[in-house]
CSV table of N, CA, C and O in Angstrom, one decimal:
chain,number,residue,atom,x,y,z
A,1,MET,N,0.9,-0.8,-0.1
A,1,MET,CA,0.1,-0.1,-0.1
A,1,MET,C,0.8,1.1,0.1
A,1,MET,O,0.6,2.6,-0.7
A,2,LYS,N,2.3,1.3,0.7
A,2,LYS,CA,2.9,2.3,0.7
A,2,LYS,C,3.4,2.7,-0.6
A,2,LYS,O,3.7,3.6,-1.1
A,3,LEU,N,3.8,1.6,-1.2
A,3,LEU,CA,4.4,1.8,-2.7
A,3,LEU,C,3.4,2.8,-3.7
A,3,LEU,O,3.6,3.4,-4.4
A,4,VAL,N,2.3,2.0,-3.5
A,4,VAL,CA,1.0,2.6,-4.5
A,4,VAL,C,1.1,4.3,-4.0
A,4,VAL,O,0.9,5.4,-4.7
A,5,GLN,N,1.0,4.4,-2.6
A,5,GLN,CA,1.0,5.9,-2.0
A,5,GLN,C,2.1,6.7,-2.7
A,5,GLN,O,2.0,7.7,-3.1
A,6,ASP,N,3.4,6.1,-2.1
A,6,ASP,CA,4.4,6.6,-2.9
A,6,ASP,C,4.4,7.3,-4.5
A,6,ASP,O,5.0,8.1,-5.1
A,7,LEU,N,4.1,6.3,-5.2
A,7,LEU,CA,4.1,6.2,-6.6
A,7,LEU,C,3.0,7.7,-7.0
A,7,LEU,O,3.3,8.6,-7.7
A,8,GLU,N,1.8,7.6,-6.6
A,8,GLU,CA,1.1,8.1,-6.4
A,8,GLU,C,1.4,9.6,-6.2
A,8,GLU,O,1.2,10.9,-7.2
A,9,ILE,N,2.0,9.9,-5.2
A,9,ILE,CA,2.7,11.1,-4.9
A,9,ILE,C,3.9,11.9,-5.5
A,9,ILE,O,4.0,12.8,-6.2
A,10,GLU,N,4.7,10.7,-6.0
A,10,GLU,CA,5.7,10.7,-7.3
A,10,GLU,C,4.9,11.3,-8.4
A,10,GLU,O,5.5,12.5,-9.3
A,11,MET,N,3.8,10.9,-9.1
A,11,MET,CA,3.1,11.2,-10.4
A,11,MET,C,2.6,12.3,-10.1
A,11,MET,O,2.3,13.1,-11.1
A,12,MET,N,1.9,13.3,-9.0
A,12,MET,CA,1.3,14.1,-8.5
A,12,MET,C,2.3,15.1,-9.0
A,12,MET,O,2.1,16.1,-9.3
A,13,THR,N,3.4,15.0,-8.2
A,13,THR,CA,4.6,15.7,-8.1
A,13,THR,C,4.9,16.2,-9.8
A,13,THR,O,5.3,17.2,-9.8
A,14,ASP,N,5.2,15.3,-10.2
A,14,ASP,CA,5.8,15.4,-11.5
A,14,ASP,C,5.0,16.3,-12.6
A,14,ASP,O,5.4,17.1,-13.1
A,15,MET,N,3.7,15.7,-12.3
A,15,MET,CA,2.5,16.3,-13.0
A,15,MET,C,2.3,18.2,-12.5
A,15,MET,O,2.3,19.0,-13.3
A,16,TYR,N,2.3,18.4,-11.4
A,16,TYR,CA,2.6,19.9,-11.1
A,16,TYR,C,4.0,20.7,-11.6
A,16,TYR,O,3.8,21.9,-11.9
A,17,ALA,N,5.2,19.8,-11.5
A,17,ALA,CA,5.8,20.2,-12.1
A,17,ALA,C,6.2,20.6,-13.8
A,17,ALA,O,6.5,21.5,-14.0
A,18,ARG,N,5.5,19.8,-14.1
A,18,ARG,CA,5.1,19.9,-15.8
A,18,ARG,C,4.4,21.4,-16.0
A,18,ARG,O,4.4,22.1,-16.5
A,19,LEU,N,3.2,21.2,-15.2
A,19,LEU,CA,2.3,22.2,-15.4
A,19,LEU,C,2.7,23.4,-15.0
A,19,LEU,O,2.6,24.6,-15.8
A,20,THR,N,3.8,23.5,-14.1
A,20,THR,CA,4.2,24.9,-13.6
A,20,THR,C,5.0,25.4,-14.6
A,20,THR,O,5.4,26.6,-14.9
A,21,ASN,N,6.2,24.5,-15.0
A,21,ASN,CA,7.0,24.5,-16.1
A,21,ASN,C,6.1,25.1,-17.5
A,21,ASN,O,6.5,26.0,-17.9
A,22,ALA,N,5.2,24.4,-17.8
A,22,ALA,CA,4.6,24.8,-19.1
A,22,ALA,C,3.9,26.1,-19.0
A,22,ALA,O,4.0,26.8,-20.2
A,23,CYS,N,3.0,26.3,-18.0
A,23,CYS,CA,2.5,27.7,-18.0
A,23,CYS,C,3.0,28.8,-17.7
A,23,CYS,O,3.0,29.7,-18.1
A,24,HIS,N,4.4,28.6,-16.7
A,24,HIS,CA,5.3,29.2,-16.6
A,24,HIS,C,5.9,29.9,-17.8
A,24,HIS,O,6.0,31.1,-18.4
A,25,LYS,N,6.3,29.1,-18.8
A,25,LYS,CA,6.8,29.5,-19.9
A,25,LYS,C,6.0,30.1,-20.9
A,25,LYS,O,6.3,31.0,-21.6
A,26,LYS,N,4.4,29.9,-21.1
A,26,LYS,CA,3.8,30.0,-21.7
A,26,LYS,C,3.1,31.5,-21.5
A,26,LYS,O,3.2,32.5,-22.4
A,27,CYS,N,3.0,32.1,-20.2
A,27,CYS,CA,2.6,33.0,-19.7
A,27,CYS,C,3.6,34.3,-19.1
A,27,CYS,O,2.8,35.4,-18.9
A,28,VAL,N,4.3,33.8,-18.7
A,28,VAL,CA,5.0,34.9,-18.1
A,28,VAL,C,6.6,35.1,-19.0
A,28,VAL,O,7.1,33.8,-19.5
A,29,PRO,N,7.2,36.3,-19.5
A,29,PRO,CA,7.9,36.3,-19.9
A,29,PRO,C,9.3,36.2,-19.4
A,29,PRO,O,9.2,36.5,-18.0
A,30,PRO,N,10.2,35.9,-19.9
A,30,PRO,CA,11.7,35.8,-19.5
A,30,PRO,C,12.4,36.7,-18.5
A,30,PRO,O,12.7,36.6,-17.6
A,31,LYS,N,11.8,37.9,-19.0
A,31,LYS,CA,12.4,39.2,-18.5
A,31,LYS,C,11.7,39.7,-17.3
A,31,LYS,O,10.5,40.0,-18.2
A,32,TYR,N,11.4,39.8,-16.1
A,32,TYR,CA,10.3,40.2,-15.3
A,32,TYR,C,10.7,41.9,-15.0
A,32,TYR,O,11.5,42.4,-15.2
A,33,ARG,N,9.3,42.6,-15.3
A,33,ARG,CA,9.4,43.7,-15.6
A,33,ARG,C,8.6,44.3,-14.0
A,33,ARG,O,9.2,45.3,-13.3
A,34,GLU,N,7.7,43.4,-13.5
A,34,GLU,CA,7.3,44.1,-12.1
A,34,GLU,C,7.3,42.8,-11.2
A,34,GLU,O,7.7,41.6,-11.9
A,35,PRO,N,7.4,43.0,-10.0
A,35,PRO,CA,7.6,41.3,-9.0
A,35,PRO,C,5.9,40.7,-8.9
A,35,PRO,O,6.3,39.5,-8.8
A,36,ASP,N,5.0,41.4,-9.3
A,36,ASP,CA,3.8,40.9,-9.2
A,36,ASP,C,3.3,40.6,-10.5
A,36,ASP,O,3.7,41.1,-11.9
A,37,LEU,N,2.6,39.3,-10.8
A,37,LEU,CA,2.3,39.1,-11.7
A,37,LEU,C,1.0,40.5,-12.6
A,37,LEU,O,0.3,40.9,-11.7
A,38,GLN,N,1.2,40.1,-13.9
A,38,GLN,CA,-0.1,41.4,-14.3
A,38,GLN,C,-0.9,40.6,-14.6
A,38,GLN,O,-0.9,39.7,-14.6
A,39,LYS,N,-2.2,41.5,-14.9
A,39,LYS,CA,-3.4,40.9,-15.1
A,39,LYS,C,-3.5,40.2,-16.3
A,39,LYS,O,-4.0,39.0,-16.3
A,40,GLY,N,-3.0,40.2,-17.4
A,40,GLY,CA,-3.1,39.3,-18.4
A,40,GLY,C,-1.9,38.3,-18.2
A,40,GLY,O,-2.8,36.8,-18.3
A,41,GLU,N,-1.1,38.3,-17.6
A,41,GLU,CA,-0.1,37.0,-17.1
A,41,GLU,C,-0.9,36.0,-16.2
A,41,GLU,O,-0.9,34.8,-16.0
A,42,SER,N,-1.7,36.7,-15.4
A,42,SER,CA,-2.5,36.0,-14.2
A,42,SER,C,-3.6,35.1,-15.1
A,42,SER,O,-4.1,34.0,-14.7
A,43,VAL,N,-4.3,36.2,-15.9
A,43,VAL,CA,-5.3,35.3,-16.6
A,43,VAL,C,-5.0,34.0,-17.4
A,43,VAL,O,-5.3,32.8,-17.5
A,44,CYS,N,-3.6,34.6,-18.5
A,44,CYS,CA,-2.9,33.4,-19.1
A,44,CYS,C,-3.1,32.1,-17.9
A,44,CYS,O,-3.1,30.9,-18.4
A,45,ILE,N,-2.1,32.3,-16.8
A,45,ILE,CA,-1.8,31.0,-15.8
A,45,ILE,C,-2.9,30.5,-15.5
A,45,ILE,O,-3.4,29.3,-15.4
A,46,ASP,N,-4.4,31.4,-15.4
A,46,ASP,CA,-5.6,30.7,-15.0
A,46,ASP,C,-6.3,29.9,-16.0
A,46,ASP,O,-6.4,28.4,-15.7
A,47,ARG,N,-6.0,30.2,-17.3
A,47,ARG,CA,-6.5,29.2,-18.4
A,47,ARG,C,-5.7,28.0,-18.2
A,47,ARG,O,-6.3,26.9,-19.2
A,48,CYS,N,-4.3,28.2,-18.5
A,48,CYS,CA,-3.3,27.5,-18.6
A,48,CYS,C,-3.4,26.3,-17.8
A,48,CYS,O,-3.6,25.0,-18.2
A,49,VAL,N,-3.8,26.4,-16.7
A,49,VAL,CA,-3.6,25.6,-16.0
A,49,VAL,C,-5.0,24.7,-15.6
A,49,VAL,O,-4.9,23.5,-15.7
A,50,ALA,N,-6.2,25.5,-16.3
A,50,ALA,CA,-7.7,24.9,-16.1
A,50,ALA,C,-7.7,23.9,-17.4
A,50,ALA,O,-8.1,22.7,-17.2
A,51,LYS,N,-6.6,24.1,-18.4
A,51,LYS,CA,-6.7,23.3,-19.6
A,51,LYS,C,-6.0,22.4,-19.1
A,51,LYS,O,-6.3,20.9,-19.6
A,52,TYR,N,-5.0,22.3,-18.2
A,52,TYR,CA,-3.5,21.5,-18.7
A,52,TYR,C,-4.2,20.2,-17.7
A,52,TYR,O,-4.2,19.3,-18.1
A,53,LEU,N,-5.3,20.8,-16.6
A,53,LEU,CA,-6.0,20.1,-15.2
A,53,LEU,C,-7.0,19.2,-16.5
A,53,LEU,O,-7.1,17.7,-16.0
A,54,ASP,N,-7.5,19.9,-17.4
A,54,ASP,CA,-9.1,19.1,-17.7
A,54,ASP,C,-8.2,18.0,-19.0
A,54,ASP,O,-8.8,16.9,-19.0
A,55,VAL,N,-7.0,18.6,-19.4
A,55,VAL,CA,-6.4,17.3,-20.4
A,55,VAL,C,-6.0,16.4,-19.4
A,55,VAL,O,-6.1,14.8,-20.0
A,56,HIS,N,-5.6,16.5,-18.4
A,56,HIS,CA,-4.9,15.5,-17.9
A,56,HIS,C,-6.0,14.5,-16.9
A,56,HIS,O,-5.6,13.3,-17.1
A,57,GLU,N,-7.0,15.1,-16.5
A,57,GLU,CA,-8.3,14.1,-16.3
A,57,GLU,C,-8.6,13.7,-17.4
A,57,GLU,O,-8.9,12.4,-17.5
A,58,LYS,N,-9.0,13.9,-18.5
A,58,LYS,CA,-9.6,13.2,-19.8
A,58,LYS,C,-8.4,11.9,-20.1
A,58,LYS,O,-8.9,10.9,-20.5
A,59,ILE,N,-7.6,12.3,-20.3
A,59,ILE,CA,-6.3,11.7,-20.3
A,59,ILE,C,-6.1,10.1,-19.3
A,59,ILE,O,-6.5,9.1,-19.6
A,60,GLY,N,-6.6,10.7,-17.8
A,60,GLY,CA,-6.6,9.6,-16.8
A,60,GLY,C,-7.7,8.8,-17.2
A,60,GLY,O,-8.0,7.8,-16.5
A,61,LYS,N,-9.2,9.4,-17.4
A,61,LYS,CA,-10.6,8.4,-17.6
A,61,LYS,C,-10.0,7.6,-19.1
A,61,LYS,O,-10.5,6.5,-18.8
A,62,LYS,N,-9.5,8.3,-20.0
A,62,LYS,CA,-8.9,7.1,-21.2
A,62,LYS,C,-8.4,6.3,-20.9
A,62,LYS,O,-8.4,5.2,-20.9
A,63,LEU,N,-7.5,6.1,-20.2
A,63,LEU,CA,-6.3,5.5,-19.9
A,63,LEU,C,-6.9,4.4,-19.3
A,63,LEU,O,-6.7,3.2,-19.0
A,64,THR,N,-7.8,4.6,-18.0
A,64,THR,CA,-8.8,3.8,-17.1
A,64,THR,C,-9.7,2.7,-17.7
A,64,THR,O,-9.6,1.8,-17.4
A,65,GLU,N,-10.3,3.6,-18.9
A,65,GLU,CA,-11.2,2.8,-19.6
A,65,GLU,C,-10.6,1.6,-20.2
A,65,GLU,O,-11.0,0.6,-20.5
A,66,ILE,N,-9.3,2.2,-21.0
A,66,ILE,CA,-8.6,1.1,-21.9
A,66,ILE,C,-8.1,-0.1,-20.7
A,66,ILE,O,-8.4,-1.1,-21.3
A,67,SER,N,-7.9,0.2,-19.6
A,67,SER,CA,-7.1,-0.7,-18.7
A,67,SER,C,-8.2,-1.3,-18.4
A,67,SER,O,-7.9,-2.7,-18.4
A,68,MET,N,-9.4,-1.4,-17.8
A,68,MET,CA,-10.5,-1.6,-17.5
A,68,MET,C,-10.8,-2.7,-19.3
A,68,MET,O,-11.2,-4.1,-18.6
A,69,ARG,N,-10.9,-2.3,-20.2
A,69,ARG,CA,-10.9,-3.3,-21.7
A,69,ARG,C,-10.0,-4.2,-21.4
A,69,ARG,O,-10.3,-5.1,-21.5
A,70,ASP,N,-9.1,-4.0,-21.3
A,70,ASP,CA,-7.6,-4.9,-21.4
A,70,ASP,C,-7.9,-6.1,-20.5
A,70,ASP,O,-7.4,-7.1,-20.5
A,71,GLN,N,-8.1,-5.8,-19.0
A,71,GLN,CA,-8.4,-6.4,-17.9
A,71,GLN,C,-9.9,-7.3,-18.3
A,71,GLN,O,-9.3,-8.8,-18.1
A,72,ASP,N,-10.4,-6.8,-18.7
A,72,ASP,CA,-12.2,-7.9,-18.9
A,72,ASP,C,-11.6,-8.7,-20.4
A,72,ASP,O,-12.0,-9.8,-20.1
A,73,PHE,N,-10.7,-8.4,-21.3
A,73,PHE,CA,-9.9,-9.6,-22.2
A,73,PHE,C,-9.4,-10.3,-21.5
A,73,PHE,O,-9.6,-11.4,-22.0
A,74,GLN,N,-8.3,-9.7,-21.1
A,74,GLN,CA,-7.5,-11.0,-20.6
A,74,GLN,C,-8.2,-11.9,-19.7
A,74,GLN,O,-8.0,-13.0,-19.5
A,75,GLN,N,-9.0,-11.4,-18.8
A,75,GLN,CA,-10.2,-12.5,-18.2
A,75,GLN,C,-11.2,-13.3,-18.8
A,75,GLN,O,-11.3,-14.5,-18.6
A,76,ARG,N,-11.4,-12.9,-20.1
A,76,ARG,CA,-12.1,-13.7,-21.2
A,76,ARG,C,-11.1,-14.8,-21.6
A,76,ARG,O,-11.5,-15.8,-21.6
A,77,VAL,N,-9.8,-14.3,-22.2
A,77,VAL,CA,-9.3,-15.1,-22.7
A,77,VAL,C,-8.4,-16.2,-21.6
A,77,VAL,O,-8.8,-17.3,-22.2
A,78,GLY,N,-8.3,-15.8,-20.3
A,78,GLY,CA,-7.6,-17.0,-19.4
A,78,GLY,C,-8.7,-17.8,-19.3
A,78,GLY,O,-8.7,-19.0,-18.6
A,79,ALA,N,-10.6,-17.1,-19.1
A,79,ALA,CA,-11.4,-18.0,-18.7
A,79,ALA,C,-11.6,-19.1,-20.0
A,79,ALA,O,-12.8,-19.9,-19.5
A,80,GLY,N,-11.7,-18.8,-21.0
A,80,GLY,CA,-11.2,-19.8,-22.2
A,80,GLY,C,-12.7,-19.4,-22.6
A,80,GLY,O,-13.3,-19.8,-23.7
A,81,GLY,N,-13.0,-17.9,-22.3
A,81,GLY,CA,-14.2,-16.9,-23.5
A,81,GLY,C,-13.8,-17.1,-24.6
A,81,GLY,O,-15.2,-16.4,-25.1
A,82,GLY,N,-12.8,-17.0,-25.2
A,82,GLY,CA,-13.0,-16.6,-26.2
A,82,GLY,C,-12.4,-15.4,-26.9
A,82,GLY,O,-11.6,-14.7,-26.1
A,83,GLY,N,-13.4,-14.9,-27.9
A,83,GLY,CA,-12.7,-13.7,-28.2
A,83,GLY,C,-11.9,-13.8,-29.4
A,83,GLY,O,-11.4,-12.5,-30.4
A,84,GLY,N,-11.4,-15.0,-29.5
A,84,GLY,CA,-10.5,-15.4,-30.9
A,84,GLY,C,-11.6,-15.6,-32.0
A,84,GLY,O,-12.5,-15.1,-32.2
A,85,LEU,N,-10.4,-15.8,-33.2
A,85,LEU,CA,-11.0,-16.1,-34.8
A,85,LEU,C,-11.2,-17.5,-34.7
A,85,LEU,O,-10.8,-18.2,-34.1
A,86,ALA,N,-12.5,-17.7,-35.4
A,86,ALA,CA,-13.3,-19.1,-35.5
A,86,ALA,C,-12.4,-19.6,-36.4
A,86,ALA,O,-11.8,-18.9,-37.6
A,87,THR,N,-12.1,-20.9,-36.8
A,87,THR,CA,-11.5,-21.5,-37.4
A,87,THR,C,-12.2,-22.4,-38.1
A,87,THR,O,-13.3,-22.9,-37.9
A,88,PRO,N,-12.3,-22.4,-39.6
A,88,PRO,CA,-13.0,-22.8,-40.5
A,88,PRO,C,-13.1,-24.3,-40.5
A,88,PRO,O,-12.0,-25.2,-39.8
A,89,SER,N,-14.3,-24.9,-40.7
A,89,SER,CA,-14.5,-26.5,-40.6
A,89,SER,C,-14.2,-27.5,-42.3
A,89,SER,O,-13.9,-26.7,-42.9
């Protein structure tokens, strides 16, 4: 159980780092003019984070769906349920 928790924390940390890097690169110019974010930068970051999290959620759902289908297929094949090609008589 601890291994699963550690893996999940590592994955979330990686996602956060990627999100931060991508949105910072897209929305904040390399040379800062002011110490605080400007309105446009802030809006850009809000939208970027929302899109990133939305895509991350959609990909997660799709991967879960594919994994479930694969598990179902493996169970059918393992149980002799077939799903294979019919051989001619």
